[in-house]
Amino acid sequence: MRFSLILSQLGQGMGRTVTIFLLTLIFSLPLGLLVAFGRMSKNRIISRLTKIYISIMRGTPLMLQLMVVYFGPFYLFGLNIGNWRFPAIIVGFSLNYAAYFAEIYRSGIESMPVGQYEAARLLGYSKMQTFFRIILPQVIKRILPAVTNEIITLVKDTSLAFSIAYAEMFTIAKQIAAAQTTMIPFVAAAVFYYVFNVLVAWIMERIEKKFAYYR
């Protein structure tokens, strides 16, 4: 098989990999903030339930979670899951990464000095204004390195979509390599993941510099 044809087939998988990556971030980042609020809630029931959710998401393999999300509707309710494969991937990834982002958010929020909340209250800020105008921008600055690590991990974890037979780039690379008995698809896939991660790291570094307003 020509190298150009291999790249063409891998290109389709690359597009699917990038789509999984972007949609997971779009859903998991805000969901993680909501989960963090639940984890810090003064309501013990909400706090306990959120803690259990985080524990399950972080304590079980993502591959297993994807299988549960995908096959669950069929085994539990007898539903047709023919068109559920891609949505299941996004739901599974988003739920998993929201748990990790939630703990990152929580660590950042709880690290903020109490005095900032008191000062904002004296200035007449509401709780919502205090959080979104004063606390959250500082929290984002503090948690960016940890968020960057999770995002880089996500790039590599997209390959786990193969567990429910979704043909993203890694799956296509395996299929071509098996059919043509060549390592070229794996090398091409490795280069893609590496370049993608370098790009992500560069973008996050630029964002960190934007928040480094005291340097």
PDB file of C-alpha atoms in Angstrom:
ATOM      1  CA  MET A   1       0.000   0.000   0.000  1.00  0.00           C
ATOM      2  CA  ARG A   2       1.316   3.428  -0.906  1.00  0.00           C
ATOM      3  CA  PHE A   3       2.374   5.723   1.914  1.00  0.00           C
ATOM      4  CA  SER A   4       0.066   8.446   0.575  1.00  0.00           C
ATOM      5  CA  LEU A   5      -2.888   6.025   0.728  1.00  0.00           C
ATOM      6  CA  ILE A   6      -1.982   5.064   4.308  1.00  0.00           C
ATOM      7  CA  LEU A   7      -1.894   8.738   5.275  1.00  0.00           C
ATOM      8  CA  SER A   8      -5.221   9.297   3.559  1.00  0.00           C
ATOM      9  CA  GLN A   9      -6.884   6.532   5.566  1.00  0.00           C
ATOM     10  CA  LEU A  10      -5.221   7.664   8.779  1.00  0.00           C
ATOM     11  CA  GLY A  11      -6.412  11.203   8.055  1.00  0.00           C
ATOM     12  CA  GLN A  12     -10.025  10.086   8.468  1.00  0.00           C
ATOM     13  CA  GLY A  13      -9.143   8.595  11.842  1.00  0.00           C
ATOM     14  CA  MET A  14      -7.269  11.757  12.820  1.00  0.00           C
ATOM     15  CA  GLY A  15     -10.393  13.803  12.225  1.00  0.00           C
ATOM     16  CA  ARG A  16     -12.405  11.481  14.483  1.00  0.00           C
ATOM     17  CA  THR A  17      -9.716  11.596  17.170  1.00  0.00           C
ATOM     18  CA  VAL A  18      -9.656  15.400  17.163  1.00  0.00           C
ATOM     19  CA  THR A  19     -13.479  15.466  17.304  1.00  0.00           C
ATOM     20  CA  ILE A  20     -13.509  13.201  20.384  1.00  0.00           C
ATOM     21  CA  PHE A  21     -10.852  15.399  21.993  1.00  0.00           C
ATOM     22  CA  LEU A  22     -12.637  18.704  21.362  1.00  0.00           C
ATOM     23  CA  LEU A  23     -16.132  17.530  22.319  1.00  0.00           C
ATOM     24  CA  THR A  24     -14.815  15.945  25.512  1.00  0.00           C
ATOM     25  CA  LEU A  25     -13.217  19.236  26.546  1.00  0.00           C
ATOM     26  CA  ILE A  26     -16.320  21.240  25.648  1.00  0.00           C
ATOM     27  CA  PHE A  27     -18.515  19.085  27.901  1.00  0.00           C
ATOM     28  CA  SER A  28     -16.149  17.974  30.661  1.00  0.00           C
ATOM     29  CA  LEU A  29     -14.656  21.347  31.633  1.00  0.00           C
ATOM     30  CA  PRO A  30     -17.963  23.022  32.627  1.00  0.00           C
ATOM     31  CA  LEU A  31     -19.348  19.733  33.983  1.00  0.00           C
ATOM     32  CA  GLY A  32     -16.253  19.411  36.144  1.00  0.00           C
ATOM     33  CA  LEU A  33     -16.946  22.821  37.673  1.00  0.00           C
ATOM     34  CA  LEU A  34     -20.512  21.764  38.532  1.00  0.00           C
ATOM     35  CA  VAL A  35     -19.217  18.542  40.078  1.00  0.00           C
ATOM     36  CA  ALA A  36     -16.686  20.563  42.097  1.00  0.00           C
ATOM     37  CA  PHE A  37     -19.528  22.722  43.446  1.00  0.00           C
ATOM     38  CA  GLY A  38     -21.400  19.557  44.419  1.00  0.00           C
ATOM     39  CA  ARG A  39     -18.287  18.151  46.090  1.00  0.00           C
ATOM     40  CA  MET A  40     -17.929  21.330  48.177  1.00  0.00           C
ATOM     41  CA  SER A  41     -21.641  21.627  48.915  1.00  0.00           C
ATOM     42  CA  LYS A  42     -22.711  22.034  52.543  1.00  0.00           C
ATOM     43  CA  ASN A  43     -25.519  19.589  51.792  1.00  0.00           C
ATOM     44  CA  ARG A  44     -24.116  16.259  52.981  1.00  0.00           C
ATOM     45  CA  ILE A  45     -26.206  14.182  50.581  1.00  0.00           C
ATOM     46  CA  ILE A  46     -25.053  16.122  47.510  1.00  0.00           C
ATOM     47  CA  SER A  47     -21.468  16.153  48.760  1.00  0.00           C
ATOM     48  CA  ARG A  48     -21.443  12.401  49.460  1.00  0.00           C
ATOM     49  CA  LEU A  49     -23.056  11.484  46.148  1.00  0.00           C
ATOM     50  CA  THR A  50     -20.596  13.660  44.253  1.00  0.00           C
ATOM     51  CA  LYS A  51     -17.697  12.142  46.174  1.00  0.00           C
ATOM     52  CA  ILE A  52     -18.898   8.634  45.263  1.00  0.00           C
ATOM     53  CA  TYR A  53     -19.213   9.646  41.590  1.00  0.00           C
ATOM     54  CA  ILE A  54     -15.672  11.021  41.552  1.00  0.00           C
ATOM     55  CA  SER A  55     -14.368   7.920  43.312  1.00  0.00           C
ATOM     56  CA  ILE A  56     -15.988   5.588  40.759  1.00  0.00           C
ATOM     57  CA  MET A  57     -14.821   7.611  37.759  1.00  0.00           C
ATOM     58  CA  ARG A  58     -11.238   7.795  39.011  1.00  0.00           C
ATOM     59  CA  GLY A  59     -11.137   4.291  40.471  1.00  0.00           C
ATOM     60  CA  THR A  60     -12.274   2.263  37.450  1.00  0.00           C
ATOM     61  CA  PRO A  61     -10.711   1.997  33.963  1.00  0.00           C
ATOM     62  CA  LEU A  62     -11.968   4.412  31.320  1.00  0.00           C
ATOM     63  CA  MET A  63     -12.216   1.509  28.882  1.00  0.00           C
ATOM     64  CA  LEU A  64     -14.640  -0.264  31.225  1.00  0.00           C
ATOM     65  CA  GLN A  65     -16.673   2.932  31.654  1.00  0.00           C
ATOM     66  CA  LEU A  66     -17.009   3.286  27.884  1.00  0.00           C
ATOM     67  CA  MET A  67     -18.309  -0.279  27.635  1.00  0.00           C
ATOM     68  CA  VAL A  68     -20.838   0.318  30.422  1.00  0.00           C
ATOM     69  CA  VAL A  69     -22.094   3.542  28.808  1.00  0.00           C
ATOM     70  CA  TYR A  70     -22.345   1.917  25.377  1.00  0.00           C
ATOM     71  CA  PHE A  71     -23.814  -1.494  26.264  1.00  0.00           C
ATOM     72  CA  GLY A  72     -25.756  -0.358  29.336  1.00  0.00           C
ATOM     73  CA  PRO A  73     -28.903   0.863  27.509  1.00  0.00           C
ATOM     74  CA  PHE A  74     -29.193  -2.503  25.739  1.00  0.00           C
ATOM     75  CA  TYR A  75     -28.675  -4.744  28.760  1.00  0.00           C
ATOM     76  CA  LEU A  76     -30.716  -2.603  31.146  1.00  0.00           C
ATOM     77  CA  PHE A  77     -33.570  -1.453  28.927  1.00  0.00           C
ATOM     78  CA  GLY A  78     -33.313  -3.534  25.750  1.00  0.00           C
ATOM     79  CA  LEU A  79     -32.779  -0.412  23.633  1.00  0.00           C
ATOM     80  CA  ASN A  80     -31.288  -0.414  20.152  1.00  0.00           C
ATOM     81  CA  ILE A  81     -27.721   0.911  20.451  1.00  0.00           C
ATOM     82  CA  GLY A  82     -26.913   0.954  16.734  1.00  0.00           C
ATOM     83  CA  ASN A  83     -26.570   4.742  16.569  1.00  0.00           C
ATOM     84  CA  TRP A  84     -25.349   5.146  20.132  1.00  0.00           C
ATOM     85  CA  ARG A  85     -21.642   4.367  19.598  1.00  0.00           C
ATOM     86  CA  PHE A  86     -20.254   7.874  19.032  1.00  0.00           C
ATOM     87  CA  PRO A  87     -22.546   9.617  21.583  1.00  0.00           C
ATOM     88  CA  ALA A  88     -21.555   6.919  24.103  1.00  0.00           C
ATOM     89  CA  ILE A  89     -17.888   7.735  23.544  1.00  0.00           C
ATOM     90  CA  ILE A  90     -18.461  11.440  24.190  1.00  0.00           C
ATOM     91  CA  VAL A  91     -20.633  10.743  27.254  1.00  0.00           C
ATOM     92  CA  GLY A  92     -18.110   8.251  28.660  1.00  0.00           C
ATOM     93  CA  PHE A  93     -15.101  10.496  28.123  1.00  0.00           C
ATOM     94  CA  SER A  94     -16.902  13.588  29.427  1.00  0.00           C
ATOM     95  CA  LEU A  95     -18.102  11.892  32.612  1.00  0.00           C
ATOM     96  CA  ASN A  96     -14.648  10.477  33.268  1.00  0.00           C
ATOM     97  CA  TYR A  97     -12.699  13.672  32.701  1.00  0.00           C
ATOM     98  CA  ALA A  98     -15.255  15.813  34.531  1.00  0.00           C
ATOM     99  CA  ALA A  99     -14.346  13.881  37.695  1.00  0.00           C
ATOM    100  CA  TYR A 100     -10.655  14.694  37.290  1.00  0.00           C
ATOM    101  CA  PHE A 101     -11.297  18.321  36.403  1.00  0.00           C
ATOM    102  CA  ALA A 102     -13.652  18.602  39.402  1.00  0.00           C
ATOM    103  CA  GLU A 103     -10.874  17.711  41.826  1.00  0.00           C
ATOM    104  CA  ILE A 104      -8.524  20.138  40.105  1.00  0.00           C
ATOM    105  CA  TYR A 105     -11.120  22.906  40.364  1.00  0.00           C
ATOM    106  CA  ARG A 106     -11.803  22.040  44.004  1.00  0.00           C
ATOM    107  CA  SER A 107      -8.128  22.201  44.947  1.00  0.00           C
ATOM    108  CA  GLY A 108      -7.826  25.596  43.269  1.00  0.00           C
ATOM    109  CA  ILE A 109     -10.973  27.039  44.851  1.00  0.00           C
ATOM    110  CA  GLU A 110     -10.136  25.790  48.338  1.00  0.00           C
ATOM    111  CA  SER A 111      -6.623  27.241  48.087  1.00  0.00           C
ATOM    112  CA  MET A 112      -7.988  30.786  47.850  1.00  0.00           C
ATOM    113  CA  PRO A 113      -7.592  32.886  51.031  1.00  0.00           C
ATOM    114  CA  VAL A 114     -10.794  33.471  52.999  1.00  0.00           C
ATOM    115  CA  GLY A 115      -9.887  37.151  53.178  1.00  0.00           C
ATOM    116  CA  GLN A 116     -10.707  37.613  49.511  1.00  0.00           C
ATOM    117  CA  TYR A 117     -14.290  36.497  50.087  1.00  0.00           C
ATOM    118  CA  GLU A 118     -14.582  38.812  53.096  1.00  0.00           C
ATOM    119  CA  ALA A 119     -13.158  41.769  51.179  1.00  0.00           C
ATOM    120  CA  ALA A 120     -15.573  41.172  48.290  1.00  0.00           C
ATOM    121  CA  ARG A 121     -18.480  41.021  50.740  1.00  0.00           C
ATOM    122  CA  LEU A 122     -17.435  44.387  52.213  1.00  0.00           C
ATOM    123  CA  LEU A 123     -17.332  45.858  48.702  1.00  0.00           C
ATOM    124  CA  GLY A 124     -20.924  44.773  48.129  1.00  0.00           C
ATOM    125  CA  TYR A 125     -20.286  41.851  45.771  1.00  0.00           C
ATOM    126  CA  SER A 126     -22.795  39.019  45.727  1.00  0.00           C
ATOM    127  CA  LYS A 127     -21.555  35.422  46.095  1.00  0.00           C
ATOM    128  CA  MET A 128     -21.884  34.853  42.349  1.00  0.00           C
ATOM    129  CA  GLN A 129     -20.097  38.107  41.471  1.00  0.00           C
ATOM    130  CA  THR A 130     -17.349  37.268  43.962  1.00  0.00           C
ATOM    131  CA  PHE A 131     -16.771  33.854  42.441  1.00  0.00           C
ATOM    132  CA  PHE A 132     -16.872  34.723  38.749  1.00  0.00           C
ATOM    133  CA  ARG A 133     -15.147  38.121  38.914  1.00  0.00           C
ATOM    134  CA  ILE A 134     -12.580  37.603  41.658  1.00  0.00           C
ATOM    135  CA  ILE A 135     -12.086  33.944  42.582  1.00  0.00           C
ATOM    136  CA  LEU A 136     -12.444  32.056  39.282  1.00  0.00           C
ATOM    137  CA  PRO A 137      -9.814  34.074  37.309  1.00  0.00           C
ATOM    138  CA  GLN A 138      -7.269  33.379  40.061  1.00  0.00           C
ATOM    139  CA  VAL A 139      -8.286  29.732  40.285  1.00  0.00           C
ATOM    140  CA  ILE A 140      -7.796  29.286  36.534  1.00  0.00           C
ATOM    141  CA  LYS A 141      -4.293  30.713  36.833  1.00  0.00           C
ATOM    142  CA  ARG A 142      -3.414  28.303  39.642  1.00  0.00           C
ATOM    143  CA  ILE A 143      -4.829  25.141  38.073  1.00  0.00           C
ATOM    144  CA  LEU A 144      -3.605  25.586  34.487  1.00  0.00           C
ATOM    145  CA  PRO A 145      -0.543  23.279  34.871  1.00  0.00           C
ATOM    146  CA  ALA A 146      -2.706  20.468  36.277  1.00  0.00           C
ATOM    147  CA  VAL A 147      -5.379  21.018  33.604  1.00  0.00           C
ATOM    148  CA  THR A 148      -2.669  20.899  30.930  1.00  0.00           C
ATOM    149  CA  ASN A 149      -1.528  17.484  32.179  1.00  0.00           C
ATOM    150  CA  GLU A 150      -5.085  16.138  31.986  1.00  0.00           C
ATOM    151  CA  ILE A 151      -5.619  17.542  28.492  1.00  0.00           C
ATOM    152  CA  ILE A 152      -2.406  15.922  27.268  1.00  0.00           C
ATOM    153  CA  THR A 153      -3.556  12.630  28.786  1.00  0.00           C
ATOM    154  CA  LEU A 154      -6.882  13.031  26.988  1.00  0.00           C
ATOM    155  CA  VAL A 155      -5.110  13.230  23.623  1.00  0.00           C
ATOM    156  CA  LYS A 156      -3.661   9.768  24.225  1.00  0.00           C
ATOM    157  CA  ASP A 157      -6.789   8.355  25.853  1.00  0.00           C
ATOM    158  CA  THR A 158      -8.840   8.982  22.712  1.00  0.00           C
ATOM    159  CA  SER A 159      -7.341   5.723  21.418  1.00  0.00           C
ATOM    160  CA  LEU A 160      -9.490   3.858  23.990  1.00  0.00           C
ATOM    161  CA  ALA A 161     -12.497   4.431  21.733  1.00  0.00           C
ATOM    162  CA  PHE A 162     -11.369   1.228  19.978  1.00  0.00           C
ATOM    163  CA  SER A 163     -12.807  -0.701  22.955  1.00  0.00           C
ATOM    164  CA  ILE A 164     -16.329  -0.245  21.570  1.00  0.00           C
ATOM    165  CA  ALA A 165     -15.228  -0.688  17.933  1.00  0.00           C
ATOM    166  CA  TYR A 166     -15.096   2.974  16.960  1.00  0.00           C
ATOM    167  CA  ALA A 167     -12.627   3.531  14.116  1.00  0.00           C
ATOM    168  CA  GLU A 168     -10.574   6.486  15.333  1.00  0.00           C
ATOM    169  CA  MET A 169      -6.966   6.891  14.238  1.00  0.00           C
ATOM    170  CA  PHE A 170      -5.357   4.228  16.435  1.00  0.00           C
ATOM    171  CA  THR A 171      -7.918   1.609  15.378  1.00  0.00           C
ATOM    172  CA  ILE A 172      -7.390   2.395  11.701  1.00  0.00           C
ATOM    173  CA  ALA A 173      -3.604   2.240  12.194  1.00  0.00           C
ATOM    174  CA  LYS A 174      -3.951  -1.242  13.723  1.00  0.00           C
ATOM    175  CA  GLN A 175      -6.170  -2.409  10.873  1.00  0.00           C
ATOM    176  CA  ILE A 176      -3.757  -1.190   8.191  1.00  0.00           C
ATOM    177  CA  ALA A 177      -0.732  -2.614  10.024  1.00  0.00           C
ATOM    178  CA  ALA A 178      -2.404  -6.028  10.351  1.00  0.00           C
ATOM    179  CA  ALA A 179      -3.517  -6.081   6.716  1.00  0.00           C
ATOM    180  CA  GLN A 180      -0.226  -4.873   5.227  1.00  0.00           C
ATOM    181  CA  THR A 181       2.202  -6.307   7.833  1.00  0.00           C
ATOM    182  CA  THR A 182       3.994  -2.984   8.181  1.00  0.00           C
ATOM    183  CA  MET A 183       4.911  -0.709  11.079  1.00  0.00           C
ATOM    184  CA  ILE A 184       4.408   2.467   9.040  1.00  0.00           C
ATOM    185  CA  PRO A 185       0.834   3.124  10.290  1.00  0.00           C
ATOM    186  CA  PHE A 186       1.992   2.873  13.914  1.00  0.00           C
ATOM    187  CA  VAL A 187       4.874   5.247  13.280  1.00  0.00           C
ATOM    188  CA  ALA A 188       2.541   7.708  11.546  1.00  0.00           C
ATOM    189  CA  ALA A 189       0.068   7.460  14.444  1.00  0.00           C
ATOM    190  CA  ALA A 190       2.848   8.017  16.986  1.00  0.00           C
ATOM    191  CA  VAL A 191       4.016  11.118  15.115  1.00  0.00           C
ATOM    192  CA  PHE A 192       0.451  12.463  15.054  1.00  0.00           C
ATOM    193  CA  TYR A 193      -0.076  11.968  18.788  1.00  0.00           C
ATOM    194  CA  TYR A 194       3.289  13.549  19.555  1.00  0.00           C
ATOM    195  CA  VAL A 195       2.712  16.583  17.311  1.00  0.00           C
ATOM    196  CA  PHE A 196      -0.821  16.998  18.652  1.00  0.00           C
ATOM    197  CA  ASN A 197       0.467  16.955  22.234  1.00  0.00           C
ATOM    198  CA  VAL A 198       3.244  19.418  21.424  1.00  0.00           C
ATOM    199  CA  LEU A 199       0.633  21.736  19.923  1.00  0.00           C
ATOM    200  CA  VAL A 200      -1.609  21.379  22.990  1.00  0.00           C
ATOM    201  CA  ALA A 201       1.329  22.031  25.330  1.00  0.00           C
ATOM    202  CA  TRP A 202       2.298  25.136  23.320  1.00  0.00           C
ATOM    203  CA  ILE A 203      -1.262  26.514  23.397  1.00  0.00           C
ATOM    204  CA  MET A 204      -1.567  25.910  27.144  1.00  0.00           C
ATOM    205  CA  GLU A 205       1.824  27.532  27.727  1.00  0.00           C
ATOM    206  CA  ARG A 206       0.633  30.624  25.860  1.00  0.00           C
ATOM    207  CA  ILE A 207      -2.508  30.693  27.995  1.00  0.00           C
ATOM    208  CA  GLU A 208      -0.410  30.390  31.170  1.00  0.00           C
ATOM    209  CA  LYS A 209       1.682  33.370  30.071  1.00  0.00           C
ATOM    210  CA  LYS A 210      -1.497  35.385  29.535  1.00  0.00           C
ATOM    211  CA  PHE A 211      -2.421  34.731  33.158  1.00  0.00           C
ATOM    212  CA  ALA A 212       1.094  35.466  34.448  1.00  0.00           C
ATOM    213  CA  TYR A 213       0.227  39.132  34.990  1.00  0.00           C
ATOM    214  CA  TYR A 214       2.593  39.596  37.941  1.00  0.00           C
ATOM    215  CA  ARG A 215       5.728  38.693  35.987  1.00  0.00           C
TER     216      ARG A 215
END
